Amino acid sequence: MTAWLEVVRPGALSTVQDLGRSGLGALGVGHAGAADVPALRLANRVIGNPESAAAVEVTFGGLEVVARGGATITLTGAPCTMTVDGRTHGSHSVVWVPDGATLRLEAPTSGLRSYLAARGGIEVPPVLGSRSTDTLSGVGPAPLAAGDRLPVGRATAAHPGVDVVPVQVPAAGDVTLRVVDGPRADWFTGAGRAALLSGAYEVTADSNRVGMRLSGPVLDRARDDELPSEGMVCGALQVPPSGQPTLFLADHPVTGGYPVIAVVVHADVPLAAQVRPGQRLTFRRVPSPSPVPGASDD
């Protein structure tokens, strides 16, 4: 029997995400993919999917779906209370949703983004090798809307037999992120570089999957001339003329024209993706990794 999830309410923002589109930056195509990759990988492992399977990234809960044909699901990332036809289930557990039953997600107790995975994966048509929604470029499936049907694929591996997964939930207070020097750190004064590491920055409401605008100490520039567009990476801290940095996330642009003072290390980007507006970030500098002998500079 074919199974699917029928969207009744999408919440604030719900999108289909997998591990993203790799290797297309030179063509102007962003990577996209899950903002919190470890949470997506965990959700898939728990129910026996390949880690690359697509799931639903839910921003601040509010998603309501009806299972057509029944589905085994789990939820990771920001912990939400789940109800199936009114019966309560905890986050990070494996739940069977019978045919015709309604699954609802409440607002998370901490964190911002949750990952709803179904055994067999969400099998919307791939675009350029990925099922991810890129909210900046519009590549991939549109954000979920009421009435959408999300096909659930067939399981290809044995169920691992997990009922619940003990995990560390996202922090509700201040979050510290490790950074390395950016390619244009020398465009800032010594005081400006010190300010990034000595003060706290509040995440503003002007934040989404593209990036987080931060409010805090001004990062003074040593140079005021124009900078040609350069390639951007996830985790880049780009600084516009206001001196207030923007932290790029999963749907960041491929290029940008403002100097990048620092880059959040790859392992800490998922922590940033779970920070809510109103929380504060601090940054701790760590040494840049040494280049791999014989590696290309491309």
Coordinates of N, CA, C and O in Angstrom, one line a residue, residues 11-184:
G11 N 2.8 24.8 10.2 CA 3.6 25.5 11.2 C 4.2 26.8 10.6 O 3.9 27.2 9.5
A12 N 5.2 27.4 11.3 CA 5.8 28.6 10.9 C 6.6 28.4 9.6 O 6.5 29.2 8.6
L13 N 7.4 27.3 9.5 CA 8.1 27.0 8.3 C 8.5 25.5 8.4 O 9.2 25.1 9.3
S14 N 8.0 24.7 7.5 CA 8.4 23.3 7.4 C 8.9 23.1 5.9 O 8.2 23.5 5.0
T15 N 10.0 22.4 5.8 CA 10.6 22.1 4.5 C 11.1 20.7 4.4 O 11.5 20.1 5.5
V16 N 11.2 20.2 3.2 CA 11.8 18.9 3.1 C 13.3 19.1 2.9 O 13.8 20.0 2.2
Q17 N 14.1 18.3 3.7 CA 15.6 18.5 3.7 C 16.3 17.1 3.7 O 15.8 16.2 4.3
D18 N 17.4 17.0 3.0 CA 18.3 15.9 3.1 C 19.7 16.4 3.4 O 19.8 17.5 4.0
L19 N 20.7 15.8 2.8 CA 22.1 16.3 3.1 C 22.5 17.3 2.1 O 23.7 17.8 2.2
G20 N 21.7 17.7 1.2 CA 22.0 18.9 0.3 C 22.6 18.6 -1.0 O 22.7 17.4 -1.4
R21 N 22.9 19.6 -1.7 CA 23.5 19.5 -3.1 C 24.9 19.8 -3.1 O 25.3 21.0 -2.9
S22 N 25.8 18.8 -3.2 CA 27.2 19.0 -3.1 C 27.8 19.3 -4.5 O 27.4 18.7 -5.5
G23 N 28.9 20.1 -4.5 CA 29.7 20.2 -5.7 C 29.1 21.1 -6.8 O 29.7 21.0 -8.0
L24 N 28.1 21.9 -6.5 CA 27.5 22.7 -7.6 C 27.7 24.2 -7.4 O 27.1 25.0 -8.1
G25 N 28.5 24.5 -6.4 CA 28.8 25.9 -6.1 C 29.3 26.7 -7.3 O 29.0 27.9 -7.5
A26 N 30.2 26.1 -8.1 CA 30.8 26.8 -9.2 C 29.7 27.1 -10.3 O 29.9 28.0 -11.1
L27 N 28.6 26.4 -10.2 CA 27.4 26.7 -11.1 C 26.4 27.7 -10.5 O 25.4 28.0 -11.1
G28 N 26.7 28.2 -9.3 CA 25.8 29.1 -8.7 C 24.7 28.5 -7.9 O 23.7 29.1 -7.6
V29 N 24.8 27.2 -7.7 CA 23.8 26.4 -7.0 C 24.3 26.2 -5.5 O 25.3 25.5 -5.3
G30 N 23.5 26.7 -4.6 CA 23.9 26.5 -3.2 C 23.7 25.1 -2.7 O 23.1 24.2 -3.3
H31 N 24.3 24.8 -1.5 CA 24.3 23.4 -0.9 C 22.9 23.1 -0.3 O 22.4 22.0 -0.5
A32 N 22.3 24.1 0.4 CA 21.1 23.8 1.2 C 21.2 22.6 2.1 O 22.3 22.4 2.7
G33 N 20.2 21.8 2.2 CA 20.2 20.7 3.1 C 19.8 21.0 4.5 O 19.5 22.2 4.8
A34 N 19.8 20.1 5.4 CA 19.4 20.3 6.8 C 20.3 21.3 7.5 O 21.5 21.3 7.3
A35 N 19.7 22.2 8.3 CA 20.4 23.2 9.0 C 21.2 22.5 10.1 O 22.3 22.9 10.5
D36 N 20.6 21.5 10.7 CA 21.3 20.7 11.8 C 21.5 19.3 11.3 O 20.6 18.4 11.4
V37 N 22.6 19.1 10.6 CA 22.8 17.8 9.9 C 22.9 16.6 10.9 O 22.3 15.6 10.6
P38 N 23.6 16.7 12.0 CA 23.6 15.6 12.9 C 22.2 15.1 13.4 O 22.0 13.9 13.5
A39 N 21.3 16.1 13.6 CA 19.9 15.7 13.9 C 19.2 14.9 12.8 O 18.5 14.0 13.1
L40 N 19.4 15.3 11.6 CA 18.8 14.6 10.4 C 19.4 13.2 10.3 O 18.7 12.2 10.2
R41 N 20.7 13.1 10.4 CA 21.4 11.8 10.4 C 20.9 10.9 11.5 O 20.6 9.7 11.2
L42 N 20.7 11.4 12.7 CA 20.3 10.6 13.8 C 18.8 10.1 13.5 O 18.5 8.9 13.8
A43 N 18.0 11.0 13.1 CA 16.6 10.6 12.8 C 16.5 9.4 11.8 O 15.8 8.5 12.0
N44 N 17.3 9.5 10.8 CA 17.3 8.4 9.8 C 17.9 7.1 10.4 O 17.3 6.0 10.1
R45 N 18.9 7.2 11.2 CA 19.5 6.0 11.7 C 18.5 5.3 12.7 O 18.5 4.0 12.7
V46 N 17.8 6.1 13.4 CA 16.9 5.5 14.4 C 15.9 4.6 13.8 O 15.4 3.6 14.4
I47 N 15.4 4.9 12.6 CA 14.3 4.1 12.0 C 14.8 3.3 10.8 O 14.0 2.8 10.0
G48 N 16.1 3.2 10.7 CA 16.7 2.3 9.6 C 16.7 2.8 8.2 O 16.8 2.1 7.3
N49 N 16.7 4.2 8.1 CA 16.9 4.8 6.8 C 18.4 5.1 6.5 O 19.1 5.2 7.5
P50 N 18.7 5.2 5.3 CA 20.1 5.7 5.0 C 20.2 7.1 5.5 O 19.2 7.9 5.6
E51 N 21.3 7.5 6.0 CA 21.5 8.9 6.6 C 21.1 10.0 5.6 O 20.8 11.1 6.0
S52 N 21.2 9.7 4.3 CA 21.0 10.7 3.3 C 19.5 10.8 3.0 O 19.1 11.7 2.2
A53 N 18.6 10.0 3.6 CA 17.2 10.1 3.3 C 16.6 11.5 3.6 O 17.1 12.1 4.6
A54 N 15.6 11.9 2.9 CA 14.9 13.2 3.2 C 14.0 13.1 4.3 O 13.3 12.0 4.5
A55 N 13.8 14.2 5.1 CA 12.9 14.3 6.2 C 12.3 15.7 6.2 O 12.6 16.5 5.3
V56 N 11.5 16.0 7.1 CA 10.9 17.3 7.2 C 11.5 18.1 8.3 O 11.6 17.6 9.5
E57 N 12.1 19.2 8.0 CA 12.7 20.2 8.9 C 11.6 21.1 9.4 O 11.0 21.8 8.6
V58 N 11.3 21.1 10.7 CA 10.1 21.9 11.2 C 10.7 23.0 12.1 O 11.4 22.7 13.1
T59 N 10.4 24.2 11.8 CA 10.8 25.4 12.5 C 9.8 25.7 13.6 O 8.7 26.1 13.3
F60 N 10.2 25.5 14.8 CA 9.4 25.9 16.0 C 8.1 25.2 16.1 O 7.1 25.8 16.5
G61 N 8.0 24.0 15.7 CA 6.8 23.1 15.9 C 5.7 23.6 15.0 O 5.8 24.3 14.0
G62 N 4.5 23.2 15.4 CA 3.3 23.6 14.8 C 2.8 22.8 13.6 O 1.8 23.0 13.0
L63 N 3.6 21.8 13.2 CA 3.3 20.9 12.0 C 2.2 20.0 12.4 O 2.2 19.4 13.5
E64 N 1.2 19.8 11.5 CA 0.2 18.8 11.7 C 0.0 18.0 10.4 O -0.2 18.6 9.4
V65 N 0.1 16.7 10.5 CA 0.0 15.8 9.3 C -0.9 14.7 9.6 O -1.0 14.2 10.8
V66 N -1.6 14.1 8.6 CA -2.4 12.9 8.7 C -1.6 11.8 7.9 O -1.2 12.0 6.8
A67 N -1.4 10.7 8.5 CA -0.8 9.5 7.9 C -1.8 8.8 7.0 O -2.8 8.4 7.5
R68 N -1.4 8.7 5.8 CA -2.3 7.9 4.9 C -1.5 6.6 4.5 O -0.5 6.6 3.9
G69 N -2.0 5.5 5.0 CA -1.4 4.2 4.8 C -0.5 3.8 6.0 O 0.0 2.7 6.1
G70 N -0.4 4.7 7.0 CA 0.4 4.4 8.2 C 1.9 4.7 8.0 O 2.4 4.5 6.9
A71 N 2.6 5.1 9.1 CA 4.0 5.4 8.9 C 4.7 5.2 10.3 O 4.1 5.6 11.3
T72 N 5.9 4.7 10.3 CA 6.7 4.7 11.5 C 7.6 6.0 11.4 O 8.3 6.2 10.4
I73 N 7.5 6.8 12.5 CA 8.2 8.1 12.5 C 9.1 8.3 13.7 O 8.9 7.6 14.7
T74 N 9.9 9.3 13.6 CA 10.7 9.7 14.8 C 10.9 11.2 14.6 O 10.8 11.7 13.5
L75 N 11.3 11.8 15.7 CA 11.5 13.3 15.8 C 12.8 13.5 16.5 O 13.0 13.1 17.7
T76 N 13.7 14.3 15.9 CA 15.0 14.6 16.6 C 15.2 16.1 16.5 O 14.4 16.9 16.0
G77 N 16.4 16.6 17.0 CA 16.6 18.0 17.0 C 16.0 18.7 18.2 O 16.0 18.2 19.3
A78 N 15.4 19.9 18.0 CA 14.7 20.6 19.0 C 13.6 19.7 19.6 O 12.7 19.2 18.8
P79 N 13.5 19.4 20.9 CA 12.6 18.4 21.4 C 11.1 19.0 21.5 O 10.9 20.0 22.1
C80 N 10.2 18.3 20.8 CA 8.8 18.7 20.8 C 7.9 17.6 21.4 O 8.3 16.4 21.2
T81 N 6.9 17.9 22.0 CA 5.8 17.0 22.4 C 5.1 16.6 21.1 O 4.7 17.5 20.3
M82 N 4.9 15.3 20.8 CA 4.1 14.8 19.7 C 2.8 14.2 20.2 O 2.8 13.5 21.3
T83 N 1.8 14.4 19.5 CA 0.5 13.7 19.8 C 0.0 13.0 18.6 O 0.1 13.5 17.4
V84 N -0.4 11.8 18.7 CA -1.1 11.0 17.7 C -2.5 10.7 18.1 O -2.8 10.0 19.0
D85 N -3.4 11.4 17.4 CA -4.8 11.4 17.7 C -5.0 11.6 19.2 O -5.8 11.0 19.9
G86 N -4.3 12.6 19.7 CA -4.4 13.1 21.1 C -3.6 12.4 22.1 O -3.4 12.8 23.2
R87 N -3.0 11.3 21.7 CA -2.1 10.5 22.7 C -0.7 11.1 22.6 O -0.1 11.2 21.5
T88 N -0.1 11.4 23.7 CA 1.2 12.1 23.8 C 2.4 11.1 23.7 O 2.4 10.1 24.3
H89 N 3.3 11.6 22.9 CA 4.6 10.8 22.8 C 5.8 11.8 23.0 O 5.7 13.0 22.6
G90 N 6.8 11.3 23.5 CA 8.0 12.2 23.7 C 8.8 12.3 22.4 O 8.7 11.5 21.5
S91 N 9.6 13.3 22.4 CA 10.6 13.5 21.3 C 11.7 12.4 21.4 O 11.8 11.8 22.4
H92 N 12.4 12.2 20.2 CA 13.4 11.3 20.1 C 13.0 9.8 20.5 O 13.7 9.0 21.0
S93 N 11.7 9.5 20.1 CA 11.2 8.2 20.3 C 10.7 7.7 18.9 O 10.4 8.5 18.0
V94 N 10.5 6.4 18.8 CA 9.9 5.8 17.6 C 8.4 5.6 17.8 O 8.0 5.0 18.8
V95 N 7.6 6.1 16.8 CA 6.2 6.1 17.0 C 5.5 5.5 15.7 O 5.9 5.9 14.6
W96 N 4.6 4.6 15.9 CA 3.8 4.2 14.7 C 2.5 5.1 14.7 O 1.8 5.2 15.6
V97 N 2.3 5.7 13.5 CA 1.2 6.5 13.3 C 0.2 5.7 12.3 O 0.5 5.5 11.1
P98 N -0.9 5.2 12.8 CA -1.8 4.4 12.0 C -2.4 5.1 10.8 O -2.4 6.4 10.8
D99 N -2.9 4.4 9.9 CA -3.6 5.0 8.7 C -4.8 5.9 9.2 O -5.6 5.5 10.0
G100 N -4.8 7.1 8.8 CA -5.8 8.1 9.1 C -5.6 8.8 10.4 O -6.4 9.7 10.7
A101 N -4.5 8.5 11.1 CA -4.3 9.2 12.4 C -3.6 10.5 12.1 O -2.9 10.7 11.2
T102 N -3.8 11.5 13.1 CA -3.2 12.8 13.0 C -2.1 13.0 13.9 O -2.2 12.7 15.1
L103 N -1.0 13.4 13.4 CA 0.3 13.7 14.2 C 0.4 15.2 14.3 O 0.4 15.9 13.3
R104 N 0.6 15.7 15.5 CA 0.8 17.1 15.8 C 2.0 17.3 16.6 O 2.4 16.5 17.5
L105 N 2.7 18.4 16.3 CA 4.0 18.7 17.0 C 3.7 20.1 17.7 O 3.3 21.1 17.1
E106 N 4.0 20.1 19.0 CA 3.9 21.3 19.8 C 5.2 22.1 19.6 O 6.2 21.6 19.0
A107 N 5.3 23.3 20.2 CA 6.5 24.1 20.1 C 7.6 23.4 20.9 O 7.3 22.8 22.0
P108 N 8.8 23.5 20.5 CA 9.9 22.9 21.2 C 10.2 23.5 22.6 O 10.0 24.7 22.7
T109 N 10.7 22.8 23.5 CA 11.0 23.3 24.8 C 12.3 24.0 24.8 O 12.6 24.9 25.6
S110 N 13.2 23.7 23.9 CA 14.4 24.4 23.6 C 14.9 24.1 22.2 O 14.4 23.2 21.6
G111 N 15.7 25.0 21.7 CA 16.1 24.8 20.3 C 15.1 25.4 19.3 O 14.0 25.9 19.8
L112 N 15.3 25.2 18.0 CA 14.5 25.9 17.0 C 14.0 24.9 16.0 O 12.8 25.0 15.5
R113 N 14.8 24.0 15.5 CA 14.5 23.1 14.4 C 14.4 21.7 14.8 O 15.4 21.1 15.4
S114 N 13.3 21.0 14.4 CA 13.1 19.6 14.6 C 13.1 18.9 13.3 O 12.7 19.4 12.3
Y115 N 13.4 17.5 13.4 CA 13.4 16.7 12.1 C 12.5 15.5 12.3 O 12.7 14.7 13.1
L116 N 11.4 15.6 11.4 CA 10.5 14.5 11.4 C 10.8 13.5 10.3 O 10.7 13.9 9.1
A117 N 11.2 12.3 10.6 CA 11.6 11.3 9.6 C 10.6 10.2 9.6 O 10.1 9.8 10.7
A118 N 10.3 9.7 8.5 CA 9.5 8.5 8.3 C 10.3 7.4 7.8 O 11.1 7.5 6.9
R119 N 10.0 6.2 8.3 CA 10.7 5.0 7.8 C 10.4 4.8 6.3 O 9.3 4.7 5.9
G120 N 11.5 4.8 5.5 CA 11.4 4.7 4.0 C 11.7 6.1 3.4 O 12.0 6.1 2.2
G121 N 11.8 7.1 4.2 CA 12.2 8.4 3.7 C 11.0 9.2 3.0 O 10.1 8.6 2.5
I122 N 11.2 10.5 3.0 CA 10.2 11.3 2.2 C 10.7 11.4 0.8 O 11.8 11.9 0.5
E123 N 9.9 10.9 -0.1 CA 10.3 10.7 -1.5 C 9.7 11.7 -2.5 O 9.0 11.3 -3.5
V124 N 9.8 13.0 -2.2 CA 9.4 14.0 -3.2 C 10.4 13.9 -4.3 O 11.6 13.4 -4.1
P125 N 10.1 14.4 -5.5 CA 11.0 14.3 -6.7 C 12.3 15.1 -6.4 O 12.2 16.2 -5.9
P126 N 13.5 14.5 -6.6 CA 14.7 15.2 -6.4 C 15.0 16.3 -7.5 O 14.5 16.1 -8.6
V127 N 15.7 17.3 -7.1 CA 16.1 18.4 -8.1 C 17.6 18.6 -8.0 O 18.1 18.8 -6.9
L128 N 18.3 18.4 -9.1 CA 19.7 18.5 -9.1 C 20.3 17.5 -8.0 O 21.3 17.9 -7.3
G129 N 19.8 16.4 -7.9 CA 20.4 15.3 -7.0 C 20.0 15.4 -5.6 O 20.5 14.7 -4.8
S130 N 19.1 16.3 -5.2 CA 18.7 16.4 -3.8 C 17.2 16.8 -3.7 O 16.6 17.4 -4.6
R131 N 16.6 16.4 -2.6 CA 15.2 16.7 -2.3 C 15.1 17.9 -1.4 O 14.0 18.2 -0.9
S132 N 16.2 18.6 -1.2 CA 16.2 19.7 -0.2 C 15.5 21.0 -0.8 O 15.7 21.3 -2.0
T133 N 14.8 21.7 0.0 CA 14.3 23.0 -0.3 C 15.4 24.0 0.0 O 15.9 24.1 1.1
D134 N 15.7 24.9 -1.0 CA 16.6 26.0 -0.9 C 15.7 27.2 -0.8 O 15.2 27.7 -1.8
T135 N 15.6 27.8 0.4 CA 14.6 28.9 0.5 C 15.2 30.2 -0.1 O 14.4 31.1 -0.4
L136 N 16.5 30.3 -0.4 CA 17.0 31.5 -1.0 C 16.8 31.5 -2.5 O 16.3 32.5 -3.1
S137 N 17.2 30.4 -3.2 CA 17.1 30.3 -4.6 C 15.8 29.8 -5.2 O 15.5 30.0 -6.3
G138 N 15.0 29.1 -4.3 CA 13.8 28.5 -4.8 C 14.0 27.1 -5.4 O 13.1 26.5 -5.9
V139 N 15.3 26.6 -5.4 CA 15.5 25.3 -6.0 C 15.0 24.2 -5.0 O 15.1 24.3 -3.8
G140 N 14.4 23.2 -5.6 CA 13.8 22.1 -4.8 C 12.4 22.3 -4.5 O 11.7 23.3 -5.0
P141 N 11.8 21.4 -3.7 CA 10.3 21.6 -3.4 C 10.0 22.9 -2.6 O 10.9 23.3 -1.9
A142 N 8.8 23.4 -2.8 CA 8.4 24.6 -2.1 C 8.2 24.3 -0.6 O 8.0 23.1 -0.3
P143 N 8.4 25.3 0.3 CA 8.0 25.0 1.7 C 6.6 24.4 1.8 O 5.7 24.7 1.0
L144 N 6.4 23.6 2.8 CA 5.2 22.9 2.9 C 4.0 23.8 3.1 O 4.1 24.8 3.7
A145 N 2.8 23.4 2.5 CA 1.6 24.1 2.7 C 0.5 23.1 2.9 O 0.6 21.9 2.6
A146 N -0.6 23.6 3.5 CA -1.8 22.7 3.7 C -2.2 22.1 2.5 O -2.3 22.7 1.4
G147 N -2.5 20.8 2.5 CA -2.9 20.0 1.4 C -1.8 19.2 0.7 O -2.1 18.4 -0.2
D148 N -0.5 19.6 1.0 CA 0.6 18.9 0.3 C 0.6 17.4 0.7 O 0.2 17.1 1.9
R149 N 1.0 16.6 -0.2 CA 1.2 15.1 0.1 C 2.7 14.8 0.0 O 3.3 15.0 -1.0
L150 N 3.2 14.2 1.0 CA 4.6 13.8 1.1 C 4.7 12.3 1.0 O 4.4 11.6 1.9
P151 N 5.1 11.8 -0.2 CA 5.2 10.3 -0.4 C 6.2 9.7 0.6 O 7.3 10.3 0.8
V152 N 5.9 8.6 1.2 CA 6.8 7.8 2.0 C 7.3 6.6 1.3 O 6.5 5.8 0.7
G153 N 8.6 6.5 1.2 CA 9.2 5.4 0.4 C 9.1 4.0 1.1 O 8.7 3.9 2.3
R154 N 9.6 3.0 0.5 CA 9.7 1.7 1.1 C 11.0 1.5 1.9 O 12.0 1.9 1.4
A155 N 10.9 0.9 3.0 CA 12.1 0.7 3.8 C 13.0 -0.3 3.1 O 12.6 -1.3 2.5
T156 N 14.3 0.0 3.2 CA 15.3 -0.9 2.5 C 16.2 -1.6 3.4 O 17.1 -2.4 3.0
A157 N 16.1 -1.4 4.7 CA 17.0 -2.1 5.7 C 16.1 -2.5 6.9 O 15.0 -2.0 7.1
A158 N 16.7 -3.4 7.7 CA 16.0 -3.9 8.9 C 15.9 -2.7 9.9 O 16.7 -1.9 10.0
H159 N 14.8 -2.8 10.6 CA 14.6 -1.8 11.7 C 15.6 -2.1 12.8 O 15.8 -3.2 13.2
P160 N 16.3 -1.0 13.3 CA 17.4 -1.3 14.3 C 16.8 -1.6 15.6 O 17.6 -2.0 16.5
G161 N 15.5 -1.5 15.9 CA 15.0 -2.0 17.1 C 15.1 -1.0 18.2 O 15.0 -1.3 19.4
V162 N 15.3 0.3 17.9 CA 15.4 1.4 18.9 C 14.0 1.9 19.2 O 13.2 2.2 18.3
D163 N 13.8 2.2 20.5 CA 12.5 2.8 20.9 C 12.7 4.3 21.2 O 11.8 5.0 21.0
V164 N 13.7 4.6 21.9 CA 14.0 6.0 22.3 C 15.5 6.3 22.3 O 16.3 5.3 22.6
V165 N 15.9 7.5 22.0 CA 17.3 7.8 21.9 C 17.6 8.9 23.0 O 17.1 10.0 22.9
P166 N 18.5 8.6 23.9 CA 18.9 9.7 24.9 C 19.9 10.6 24.2 O 20.9 10.2 23.6
V167 N 19.6 11.9 24.2 CA 20.5 12.9 23.5 C 20.6 14.1 24.4 O 19.7 14.3 25.3
Q168 N 21.5 14.9 24.1 CA 21.7 16.3 24.8 C 20.8 17.2 24.0 O 21.0 17.4 22.8
V169 N 19.9 17.9 24.6 CA 19.0 18.8 23.9 C 19.7 20.1 23.7 O 20.6 20.5 24.4
P170 N 19.2 20.9 22.7 CA 19.8 22.2 22.4 C 19.8 23.1 23.6 O 18.8 23.1 24.4
A171 N 20.8 24.0 23.8 CA 20.9 24.9 24.9 C 19.8 26.0 24.8 O 19.4 26.4 23.7
A172 N 19.3 26.3 26.0 CA 18.3 27.4 26.1 C 19.0 28.8 26.4 O 18.3 29.8 26.3
G173 N 20.2 28.8 26.9 CA 20.9 30.0 27.3 C 21.9 30.4 26.2 O 21.7 30.2 25.0
D174 N 23.0 31.1 26.7 CA 24.0 31.5 25.8 C 24.7 30.3 25.1 O 24.9 29.3 25.8
V175 N 25.2 30.5 23.9 CA 25.9 29.4 23.2 C 27.2 30.0 22.7 O 27.3 31.1 22.1
T176 N 28.3 29.2 22.9 CA 29.6 29.6 22.4 C 30.0 28.8 21.2 O 29.8 27.6 21.2
L177 N 30.4 29.5 20.1 CA 30.8 28.9 18.9 C 32.3 29.1 18.6 O 32.8 30.2 18.8
R178 N 32.9 28.1 18.2 CA 34.3 28.2 17.8 C 34.5 28.8 16.4 O 33.7 28.4 15.5
V179 N 35.4 29.7 16.3 CA 35.7 30.3 15.0 C 37.2 30.2 14.6 O 38.0 30.2 15.5
V180 N 37.4 30.3 13.3 CA 38.8 30.5 12.8 C 38.8 31.8 12.1 O 37.7 32.4 11.7
D181 N 40.0 32.4 11.9 CA 40.1 33.6 11.2 C 39.5 33.5 9.8 O 39.7 32.5 9.1
G182 N 38.7 34.5 9.4 CA 38.2 34.6 8.0 C 39.2 35.1 7.0 O 40.3 35.6 7.4
P183 N 38.9 35.0 5.7 CA 39.8 35.4 4.7 C 40.0 36.9 4.6 O 41.0 37.3 4.0
R184 N 39.2 37.7 5.3 CA 39.3 39.1 5.3 C 39.4 39.7 6.7 O 39.0 40.8 6.9

